[in-house]
XYZ file of C-alpha atoms in Angstrom:
690
model
C 0.000 0.000 0.000
C 1.552 3.302 -1.050
C 0.715 6.497 0.743
C -0.440 9.560 -1.173
C 0.475 11.760 1.791
C 3.107 14.275 0.702
C 4.068 15.501 4.192
C 7.742 15.091 5.200
C 6.617 12.515 7.788
C 4.741 10.320 5.296
C 5.580 6.626 5.426
C 4.683 3.611 3.327
C 4.263 0.045 4.537
C 6.877 -0.994 1.976
C 9.317 1.416 3.601
C 8.596 0.084 7.091
C 8.220 -3.655 6.604
C 11.175 -4.464 4.373
C 14.664 -5.899 4.691
C 17.028 -4.489 5.758
C 14.831 -2.955 8.436
C 15.008 0.794 8.927
C 14.947 0.253 12.712
C 17.674 -2.376 12.550
C 17.720 -5.819 14.155
C 17.060 -6.153 17.863
C 20.040 -7.704 19.710
C 19.133 -10.800 21.713
C 20.410 -13.531 24.056
C 23.049 -11.677 26.090
C 25.381 -14.213 27.746
C 28.400 -13.426 29.948
C 31.468 -15.634 29.865
C 32.057 -17.477 33.178
C 34.899 -15.098 34.132
C 32.901 -12.009 33.142
C 35.549 -10.875 30.648
C 33.299 -11.071 27.577
C 29.658 -10.625 26.655
C 28.236 -12.640 23.752
C 24.966 -11.783 22.032
C 23.055 -12.347 18.782
C 22.702 -9.462 16.354
C 22.828 -8.274 12.752
C 24.465 -4.893 12.268
C 22.985 -4.370 8.790
C 19.295 -4.671 9.676
C 18.751 -8.178 8.275
C 16.898 -10.899 10.151
C 19.794 -13.400 10.293
C 21.527 -13.009 13.657
C 25.197 -13.923 14.051
C 27.268 -14.103 17.248
C 28.893 -10.891 18.428
C 31.238 -10.478 21.390
C 32.076 -7.432 23.489
C 35.471 -7.624 25.199
C 35.872 -5.971 28.602
C 39.628 -5.376 28.344
C 39.581 -3.630 24.972
C 36.042 -2.282 25.048
C 35.649 -3.477 21.448
C 32.683 -5.249 19.868
C 33.382 -7.774 17.115
C 31.496 -10.386 15.119
C 32.481 -13.935 16.095
C 30.557 -15.708 13.286
C 29.685 -14.598 9.774
C 27.159 -17.270 8.832
C 24.617 -14.667 7.754
C 26.752 -13.466 4.860
C 24.539 -13.449 1.791
C 21.385 -14.062 3.864
C 19.760 -10.764 2.900
C 16.235 -11.752 1.931
C 13.410 -13.843 3.278
C 12.962 -14.510 6.985
C 15.973 -16.559 8.235
C 16.318 -15.964 11.967
C 19.869 -17.241 12.128
C 21.513 -18.425 15.335
C 19.037 -18.909 18.167
C 20.958 -20.302 21.169
C 24.282 -19.528 22.859
C 26.384 -21.127 25.609
C 29.979 -20.502 26.690
C 32.345 -23.491 26.816
C 35.814 -23.834 28.298
C 38.591 -22.131 26.365
C 36.519 -19.120 25.337
C 34.508 -21.121 22.806
C 30.790 -20.650 22.164
C 28.337 -23.435 21.397
C 25.322 -22.382 19.380
C 22.278 -23.736 17.590
C 21.576 -23.072 13.922
C 18.602 -24.725 12.234
C 18.481 -27.240 15.075
C 22.133 -28.306 14.697
C 24.768 -27.622 17.391
C 28.069 -26.071 16.332
C 30.927 -24.422 18.183
C 32.940 -21.330 17.319
C 36.452 -20.770 18.618
C 37.913 -17.416 19.609
C 39.451 -17.073 16.129
C 36.041 -17.553 14.436
C 36.550 -21.139 13.313
C 33.196 -22.970 13.242
C 32.999 -26.765 13.627
C 30.214 -29.313 14.214
C 29.859 -30.236 17.874
C 27.142 -32.727 18.875
C 27.142 -35.627 16.431
C 23.678 -36.833 15.426
C 21.753 -34.236 17.466
C 18.964 -32.648 15.438
C 16.288 -30.176 16.427
C 18.426 -29.026 19.357
C 17.601 -26.122 21.635
C 17.809 -24.869 25.233
C 21.626 -25.027 25.246
C 23.227 -24.601 28.687
C 26.813 -25.297 29.705
C 27.845 -26.593 33.115
C 29.169 -23.915 35.509
C 32.797 -24.756 34.655
C 32.118 -24.946 30.905
C 33.257 -28.561 30.679
C 29.904 -29.974 29.526
C 26.962 -28.862 27.423
C 23.394 -30.000 28.048
C 20.542 -29.450 25.615
C 17.120 -30.713 24.561
C 16.643 -32.489 21.232
C 13.599 -34.450 20.167
C 12.123 -33.911 23.620
C 15.065 -35.712 25.302
C 17.714 -34.265 27.636
C 21.257 -34.868 26.347
C 24.780 -33.966 27.439
C 28.096 -33.791 25.604
C 31.601 -33.023 26.825
C 33.465 -29.844 25.935
C 35.375 -31.616 23.165
C 32.128 -32.550 21.414
C 31.210 -35.863 19.874
C 28.247 -38.164 20.376
C 25.939 -36.919 23.176
C 24.857 -38.989 26.178
C 21.086 -39.291 26.566
C 20.244 -38.486 30.196
C 16.438 -38.494 30.046
C 14.550 -40.017 27.156
C 11.297 -39.022 25.490
C 8.311 -40.619 23.802
C 5.543 -39.421 21.501
C 3.897 -37.211 24.125
C 6.381 -37.213 27.041
C 9.227 -34.709 26.722
C 11.735 -32.720 28.769
C 10.490 -29.151 28.890
C 13.359 -27.340 30.645
C 16.368 -27.991 32.891
C 18.966 -26.377 35.204
C 22.515 -27.348 36.136
C 23.443 -27.826 39.784
C 26.182 -25.456 40.959
C 28.689 -28.315 41.194
C 28.007 -29.319 37.588
C 27.448 -32.942 38.597
C 23.647 -33.091 38.295
C 20.793 -31.582 36.316
C 17.291 -30.754 37.559
C 14.623 -30.889 34.862
C 10.887 -30.677 34.180
C 9.176 -33.475 32.271
C 5.873 -32.726 30.502
C 3.441 -35.575 29.832
C 0.739 -34.894 27.226
C -0.397 -38.492 26.892
C -3.890 -37.650 28.121
C -4.056 -34.149 26.646
C -6.578 -33.662 23.846
C -5.263 -33.939 20.273
C -6.992 -31.833 17.642
C -6.773 -31.591 13.861
C -7.004 -28.352 11.907
C -7.981 -28.659 8.263
C -7.115 -25.769 5.947
C -6.277 -24.952 2.345
C -2.931 -23.429 1.441
C -0.721 -23.320 -1.649
C -3.369 -25.057 -3.704
C -3.645 -28.075 -1.422
C -6.046 -29.330 1.210
C -4.057 -29.808 4.415
C -4.618 -31.232 7.871
C -2.318 -30.554 10.847
C -2.420 -32.213 14.256
C -1.888 -30.330 17.532
C -1.826 -31.193 21.211
C -4.334 -28.713 22.574
C -6.510 -28.750 25.689
C -9.627 -26.697 26.447
C -11.256 -25.590 29.725
C -12.424 -28.621 31.663
C -10.070 -31.020 29.817
C -7.296 -33.149 31.210
C -4.156 -31.035 30.856
C -0.390 -31.509 30.726
C 1.036 -33.415 33.684
C 4.432 -32.190 34.867
C 7.001 -33.534 37.276
C 10.485 -32.484 38.324
C 13.407 -34.884 38.463
C 17.161 -34.868 39.014
C 19.714 -36.890 37.096
C 23.478 -37.294 37.186
C 25.338 -35.505 34.396
C 27.187 -38.756 33.838
C 23.937 -40.636 33.302
C 21.786 -42.469 35.854
C 18.204 -43.225 36.769
C 16.273 -40.052 37.542
C 15.049 -39.322 41.061
C 11.549 -37.837 40.928
C 10.047 -35.120 43.147
C 6.309 -35.749 43.054
C 3.663 -33.173 43.955
C 0.139 -34.095 45.108
C -1.341 -33.124 41.719
C 0.796 -33.413 38.588
C -1.632 -31.174 36.672
C -0.786 -28.247 38.941
C 1.365 -25.622 37.225
C 5.112 -25.298 37.809
C 6.136 -21.630 37.767
C 9.690 -21.921 39.019
C 12.118 -24.511 40.348
C 15.724 -24.640 41.470
C 18.406 -26.485 43.392
C 20.355 -25.123 46.354
C 24.035 -24.383 45.769
C 25.017 -27.152 48.159
C 22.864 -29.536 46.118
C 20.842 -30.800 49.091
C 17.416 -29.318 48.304
C 15.144 -28.639 45.356
C 12.214 -26.211 45.456
C 9.172 -26.290 43.176
C 7.021 -23.174 42.920
C 3.532 -24.463 42.075
C -0.143 -23.585 41.962
C -3.461 -25.107 41.013
C -4.904 -24.366 37.570
C -6.889 -21.389 38.864
C -3.685 -19.892 40.441
C -5.755 -19.130 43.538
C -3.754 -21.632 45.634
C -0.001 -21.049 45.634
C 2.418 -23.576 47.159
C 6.198 -23.879 47.349
C 7.414 -27.428 47.968
C 10.954 -28.369 48.961
C 12.467 -31.833 48.452
C 15.495 -33.589 49.857
C 17.659 -34.553 46.864
C 18.657 -37.879 48.444
C 15.332 -39.169 49.724
C 12.869 -37.030 47.674
C 11.058 -36.294 50.958
C 8.569 -33.480 50.362
C 7.903 -30.464 52.604
C 5.298 -27.731 52.188
C 7.549 -24.715 52.628
C 4.926 -22.029 51.885
C 1.213 -21.977 51.063
C -1.138 -19.073 50.407
C -4.734 -18.798 49.167
C -5.818 -15.715 47.229
C -9.396 -15.885 45.868
C -8.908 -12.892 43.529
C -5.500 -13.801 42.053
C -5.327 -13.388 38.255
C -1.553 -12.995 37.529
C 1.092 -15.633 38.413
C 4.045 -13.223 38.708
C 5.878 -15.403 41.240
C 9.625 -15.972 41.398
C 11.638 -17.942 43.966
C 15.345 -18.329 44.795
C 17.414 -19.943 47.520
C 18.983 -17.541 50.014
C 22.775 -17.753 50.584
C 22.255 -20.130 53.543
C 20.652 -22.702 51.161
C 17.775 -23.074 53.643
C 15.722 -19.875 53.412
C 13.860 -18.812 50.275
C 13.366 -15.440 48.647
C 9.895 -15.032 47.162
C 8.469 -12.465 44.755
C 4.709 -12.245 45.270
C 1.809 -9.788 45.712
C 0.361 -11.378 48.855
C 0.183 -7.944 50.554
C -1.176 -6.096 47.519
C 1.853 -5.351 45.305
C 4.502 -7.607 43.773
C 7.400 -7.427 46.258
C 10.299 -9.392 47.683
C 9.996 -11.490 50.846
C 12.270 -13.782 52.832
C 10.803 -17.035 54.150
C 13.306 -18.117 56.834
C 12.061 -21.693 57.188
C 9.206 -23.988 56.238
C 5.886 -22.649 57.489
C 7.338 -19.325 58.648
C 5.618 -16.026 57.976
C 7.257 -14.216 55.020
C 9.314 -11.160 55.985
C 8.972 -8.171 53.645
C 12.199 -6.899 52.049
C 10.636 -4.237 49.801
C 7.335 -2.395 49.983
C 5.452 0.402 48.259
C 2.773 1.067 45.665
C 4.927 -0.202 42.814
C 5.868 -3.671 41.574
C 8.930 -5.799 40.898
C 9.067 -7.770 37.640
C 12.077 -10.021 38.370
C 15.193 -10.221 40.549
C 18.712 -11.655 40.790
C 20.822 -12.402 43.900
C 24.342 -11.069 44.382
C 25.223 -13.506 47.167
C 28.834 -12.394 47.508
C 27.933 -8.763 48.215
C 24.670 -9.405 50.060
C 22.419 -7.559 47.602
C 19.377 -8.197 45.422
C 19.093 -6.556 42.003
C 15.605 -6.200 40.585
C 13.624 -4.594 37.770
C 10.639 -2.478 38.794
C 8.324 0.386 37.795
C 9.052 2.720 40.742
C 9.891 5.715 38.525
C 6.831 5.524 36.259
C 4.157 2.939 35.382
C 5.498 2.688 31.811
C 9.171 2.341 32.762
C 11.316 -0.550 34.023
C 14.535 0.348 35.822
C 17.164 -1.737 37.576
C 17.421 -1.237 41.350
C 19.236 -2.891 44.229
C 18.496 -3.509 47.911
C 20.298 -5.323 50.723
C 19.289 -8.944 51.349
C 17.646 -7.892 54.617
C 15.902 -4.861 53.120
C 16.431 -1.156 53.657
C 16.994 1.654 51.186
C 16.452 0.964 47.499
C 19.074 2.322 45.063
C 18.251 3.046 41.428
C 20.959 1.777 39.043
C 19.754 2.682 35.541
C 18.812 6.279 34.830
C 17.623 6.670 31.235
C 13.780 6.651 31.166
C 12.493 3.616 29.281
C 12.647 -0.177 29.468
C 15.807 -1.904 30.740
C 16.340 -5.661 30.299
C 19.412 -6.627 32.363
C 22.017 -9.395 32.255
C 24.440 -9.294 35.195
C 28.107 -10.230 34.936
C 29.063 -13.190 37.183
C 30.761 -10.900 39.716
C 27.931 -8.338 39.662
C 30.372 -5.579 38.761
C 28.922 -4.987 35.280
C 25.421 -4.826 33.860
C 24.572 -5.599 30.235
C 21.329 -3.858 29.378
C 19.038 -4.078 26.352
C 17.551 -0.597 26.517
C 14.773 1.031 24.518
C 12.459 3.992 24.876
C 9.594 5.455 22.859
C 11.942 7.064 20.337
C 14.831 4.565 20.374
C 14.918 0.976 19.043
C 16.587 -1.555 21.332
C 20.358 -1.364 21.848
C 22.836 -3.014 24.224
C 24.635 -0.925 26.818
C 27.260 -2.041 29.341
C 27.298 -0.214 32.661
C 29.429 -0.571 35.819
C 27.264 -1.443 38.814
C 29.291 0.824 41.076
C 27.596 4.104 41.941
C 27.660 6.719 39.179
C 28.724 4.130 36.585
C 28.167 5.516 33.087
C 26.605 3.191 30.471
C 28.482 2.542 27.226
C 26.552 1.700 24.048
C 27.975 -1.335 22.233
C 25.459 -1.795 19.389
C 24.081 0.645 16.832
C 21.139 -0.992 15.092
C 19.030 1.459 13.007
C 19.954 2.229 9.415
C 21.126 5.796 8.635
C 17.683 6.482 7.152
C 16.140 6.110 10.595
C 17.700 9.337 11.862
C 16.512 11.251 8.787
C 12.843 10.686 9.511
C 10.552 12.361 12.020
C 8.839 9.653 14.023
C 5.679 10.000 16.074
C 5.741 11.948 19.311
C 4.703 9.906 22.358
C 2.858 11.254 25.382
C 1.486 9.661 28.539
C -1.986 10.796 29.588
C -3.600 9.691 32.878
C -7.289 8.872 33.110
C -9.673 7.394 35.678
C -12.063 4.485 35.615
C -15.709 5.492 35.691
C -16.463 2.122 37.310
C -14.318 2.288 40.455
C -12.203 5.457 40.170
C -8.957 3.531 39.603
C -5.999 5.441 38.155
C -4.936 4.390 34.638
C -2.714 5.803 31.904
C -2.601 5.872 28.106
C 0.386 5.844 25.754
C -0.554 8.346 23.023
C 1.243 8.751 19.690
C 0.608 12.010 17.836
C 1.857 13.561 14.573
C 4.448 16.338 14.703
C 2.820 19.715 15.003
C -0.203 18.120 16.671
C -2.807 20.493 18.080
C -5.692 19.216 20.260
C -8.464 20.826 18.208
C -10.793 17.807 18.417
C -10.878 16.984 14.696
C -8.285 14.186 14.423
C -9.279 10.590 13.722
C -8.066 8.260 16.468
C -7.260 4.546 16.578
C -7.162 2.733 19.892
C -4.873 -0.268 19.625
C -3.562 -2.685 19.438
C -5.463 -3.197 22.681
C -4.031 -5.783 25.070
C -2.900 -6.162 28.664
C 0.643 -5.026 29.543
C 0.533 -2.482 26.726
C 1.845 0.524 28.676
C 5.592 0.340 27.985
C 8.026 3.162 27.259
C 9.900 1.290 24.548
C 10.117 1.430 20.785
C 6.816 0.106 19.489
C 5.160 -0.057 22.914
C 3.689 -3.526 23.143
C 5.955 -5.697 21.019
C 4.166 -9.068 20.662
C 3.152 -8.161 17.103
C 5.343 -5.997 14.815
C 2.835 -3.200 15.339
C 5.455 -0.443 15.683
C 5.306 -0.011 11.910
C 1.550 0.186 11.471
C 1.408 2.601 14.412
C 4.018 4.885 12.839
C 2.339 4.600 9.436
C -1.066 5.572 10.828
C 0.374 8.543 12.736
C 2.115 9.723 9.556
C -1.322 9.635 7.923
C -2.763 11.993 10.541
C -4.223 9.487 13.022
C -3.737 9.688 16.768
C -2.775 6.173 17.968
C -3.495 5.159 21.555
C -2.488 2.213 23.742
C -4.561 2.307 26.945
C -3.625 0.678 30.230
C -6.020 -2.180 30.954
C -6.848 -4.084 34.123
C -5.098 -7.435 34.309
C -1.747 -5.770 33.579
C 1.480 -5.717 35.584
C 2.461 -2.885 37.862
C -0.572 -1.495 39.715
C -1.234 -4.125 42.343
C -3.742 -6.813 43.254
C -6.743 -4.612 44.094
C -6.333 -2.641 40.879
C -6.616 -5.932 38.979
C -9.458 -7.381 41.092
C -12.279 -6.177 38.758
C -10.928 -8.320 35.898
C -11.889 -11.592 37.608
C -14.668 -13.239 35.531
C -14.711 -10.071 33.447
C -13.400 -10.633 29.922
C -15.162 -8.119 27.718
C -16.590 -6.185 30.665
C -14.150 -4.306 32.918
C -11.490 -4.175 30.217
C -13.714 -2.515 27.616
C -14.886 0.002 30.215
C -11.262 0.968 30.863
C -10.737 1.451 27.120
C -13.904 3.523 26.776
C -12.866 5.730 29.706
C -9.548 6.319 27.955
C -11.389 7.398 24.788
C -13.705 9.720 26.716
C -10.751 11.375 28.446
C -8.747 11.911 25.274
C -11.645 13.164 23.177
C -12.564 15.446 26.079
C -9.042 16.889 25.936
C -9.368 17.488 22.204
C -7.096 14.688 21.046
C -9.703 13.356 18.612
C -13.146 13.664 17.115
C -15.379 11.334 19.193
C -17.238 10.371 15.996
C -14.032 9.196 14.302
C -12.573 6.686 16.763
C -11.561 3.176 15.739
C -10.342 0.226 17.799
C -8.292 -2.866 16.979
C -6.522 -5.756 18.638
C -5.610 -9.391 18.140
C -6.282 -12.560 20.164
C -7.461 -11.243 23.549
C -7.272 -7.820 21.916
C -9.634 -9.163 19.250
C -12.020 -10.243 22.000
C -11.960 -6.723 23.458
C -12.453 -5.195 20.006
C -15.539 -7.293 19.284
C -16.993 -6.800 22.764
C -16.447 -3.042 22.445
C -18.380 -2.973 19.174
C -21.083 -5.426 20.270
C -21.724 -3.896 23.717
C -21.181 -0.231 22.875
C -22.817 0.325 19.477
C -22.182 3.806 18.146
C -19.299 4.521 20.509
C -16.657 3.471 17.952
C -16.952 4.148 14.252
C -15.012 1.022 13.267
C -13.039 -1.919 14.604
C -10.570 -4.542 13.355
C -10.449 -7.842 15.244
C -7.436 -10.021 14.507
C -7.645 -13.720 15.427
C -10.388 -12.810 17.927
C -10.921 -15.075 20.939
C -14.695 -15.199 20.551
C -15.504 -18.385 22.482
C -13.876 -18.829 25.896
C -14.879 -22.522 25.942
C -12.119 -22.854 23.331
C -9.505 -20.897 25.281
C -6.517 -22.576 26.882
C -7.357 -23.941 30.353
C -4.949 -21.387 31.853
C -7.438 -18.671 30.968
C -9.518 -20.010 33.837
C -7.365 -17.660 35.946
C -9.821 -14.998 34.834
C -12.781 -16.904 33.337
C -13.179 -19.119 36.394
C -13.806 -22.880 36.515
C -16.150 -24.843 34.272
C -18.588 -25.446 37.117
C -20.508 -23.539 39.785
C -23.945 -21.997 40.153
C -23.120 -19.228 37.650
C -21.793 -21.639 35.007
C -22.297 -21.741 31.996
C -23.718 -18.201 32.056
C -20.380 -16.863 33.292
C -18.685 -18.217 30.146
C -21.415 -16.890 27.858
C -21.008 -13.441 29.387
C -17.295 -13.502 28.505
C -17.692 -14.885 24.964
C -18.158 -12.413 22.108
C -19.950 -15.144 20.140
C -23.090 -14.553 22.229
C -23.132 -10.747 21.878
C -23.111 -10.333 18.088
C -26.631 -8.842 17.952
C -25.260 -5.502 19.172
C -23.099 -4.834 16.107
C -23.994 -1.576 14.350
C -20.596 -0.231 13.315
C -18.020 -1.129 10.673
C -16.145 -4.355 11.443
C -13.255 -6.197 9.829
C -12.029 -9.604 11.048
C -8.533 -10.835 10.097
C -7.725 -14.486 10.825
C -5.327 -17.210 9.700
C -6.796 -20.596 8.857
C -4.083 -22.607 10.646
C -4.450 -20.899 14.025
C -4.271 -23.478 16.835
C -4.460 -20.865 19.631
C -7.704 -19.199 18.552
C -9.490 -21.528 16.172
C -10.501 -20.244 12.751
C -13.672 -22.304 13.287
C -14.617 -19.859 16.046
C -14.442 -16.986 13.574
C -16.663 -19.016 11.236
C -19.184 -19.393 14.084
C -19.221 -15.604 14.526
C -19.571 -15.131 10.758
C -22.577 -17.465 10.730
C -24.301 -15.557 13.540
C -23.567 -12.147 12.017
C -24.836 -13.341 8.641
C -28.030 -14.733 10.145
C -28.544 -11.423 11.978
C -28.052 -9.501 8.705
C -24.996 -7.658 9.990
C -22.466 -6.156 7.589
C -18.790 -6.917 8.137
C -15.598 -7.755 6.250
C -13.528 -10.930 6.575
C -9.839 -11.168 5.618
C -8.715 -14.800 5.536
C -4.998 -15.599 5.595
C -4.527 -19.157 4.215
C -2.188 -21.403 6.175
C -1.320 -18.681 8.682
C -1.064 -19.288 12.425
C -1.923 -17.131 15.425
C 0.835 -14.556 14.862
C -0.798 -13.477 11.608
C 1.179 -10.209 11.356
C 4.543 -11.803 12.113
C 4.847 -14.690 9.664
C 6.746 -12.889 6.909
C 7.022 -9.336 5.672
C 4.867 -9.890 2.592
C 1.997 -11.082 4.744
C 2.627 -8.297 7.256
C 2.351 -5.647 4.549
C -0.805 -7.227 3.135
C -2.628 -7.672 6.463
C -1.683 -4.277 7.853
C -2.482 -2.724 4.481
C -6.028 -4.092 4.726
C -6.315 -2.736 8.271
C -5.002 0.694 7.288
C -7.264 1.061 4.227
C -10.260 0.036 6.304
C -9.590 2.737 8.896
C -8.810 5.323 6.198
C -12.209 4.678 4.642
C -14.255 4.407 7.819
C -12.648 7.176 9.911
C -11.779 9.690 7.198
C -14.792 9.155 4.935
């Protein structure tokens, strides 16, 4: 789709979604060498999708490319190297197209694990003498010299190793086994490339038997696994770990509803189980837990919101009351222990709801010190000695880059990547503002991320698009919410004169348990009220013409889009629902966190209330649905059910079908991205501009 806009800020979708990318290639997978002298990461400095290995050297301060396997890979969608692990001698093991190779310090690349195919989850032992990985659902290990791997834990058709961790001594591995033997198997029939196709998926629905998981430990040399059994194998496993002395394993677990949270500990010799911590929260809807052993290998640190906000606690012994380490009306996203210096580093939103900074606090609490200073989103990787921080940083105007920063006070960050093409700096990108608003339902404080054209004046005549709507969408980073490549369509729409808004929605991180309480059993109810209150506030401030407001989102965002149109006819002029979750009976069982169980006095009405399929009669405004036929997350059949109801009710709508495309319909390849977003953009141009 080519723009006819002649303003200096005009963009085209071809300009945005092409290779090399104008915003560059996001660096990924930061990994420190065991001695902290080097940082390895995956990147492409020319804006292509193929990522090679790059290494920053502490002594010289130089960044250099360790592999050059992407040479000539300048078209299509090759992702390149996907896994990294340091081995002894400064070598790096990596995965490319499921094969394991190793690169020496001089750049020489050689095969490493003979006969291993489909490999991933590479992790070296603490001393770099062994490499463990998962291939074909089995856990394997190979020595630092390479060769034929040793199979430590096998697999079968539906029983696989899901993840693993090395013990500190490097002699054993703790792992999670997932058993889908009794999980429902579904087939999805679709037409693509001139053929009728049928794909099979393991996929459960609310009320089904679900994946059974158990944790085991096995010798790195090979032995029978010792299993740590929980009372219910269908309960979720959120975290697990082994003490540094190797004597104890913890499993952080909950029931399917996440209303009952339990931490079990197990003796690694006898597998004797202890309930270390248990807590019941009837309104819990987010499992943001994290657990780690304290330096004494007996106490546990716990990240939880049991007192209202996600904070750090110390549990001194089994059954003891947790002792608060941090507190305040802000939340911690994750943490890391610096045992040697008695400190905890964590990422939190203290400075602003849309920002994530790195902070530190003593193990026993006290004053909190802010480490990173630049407003935006910081994603840290700590050097082994906790003297340096590697940081993938981005803000509203800056695509992601890696910085290295001393963790001593007043340490200045040093940028080690430069990703955008020169053309990026020559363009004027959208201005971003943050506008607070209040819920008309309960008075809760919320905020919107608002993108406006340069020279914007709030005269109340602009068309406005709300989206893509989703939880956790308030982020001060390039592109805001980054699950879909929506940064480009957002910038394109702003260059065409639209105001683009991402509203904060209940069910998101950062505002606390009570703020999220109204979302329980409330898909398509509380969330769409929050969005509507955002629209009322912004149109009241003159940001847009209230008669020219559109809304769009995908998956859960598609649910909110449809519910907004069906329940609030006339409020929005148009909406685009991508892969919309219209029938919560076909959601994943984990969505019962919010939907509630498939029983009770208010069931099945509770599920009907949260399913857009049963609210279609309210449609009065322009609607477009975009959906891929191979979607196993939100079934294309559910969209067909909505189409049938809308047709029977004589409702007008548009359907864009993407043959053979899965759930991430805008992220399959750039050609499809341009087509799908082009349809969305033309629809809003027609419906909101007339």
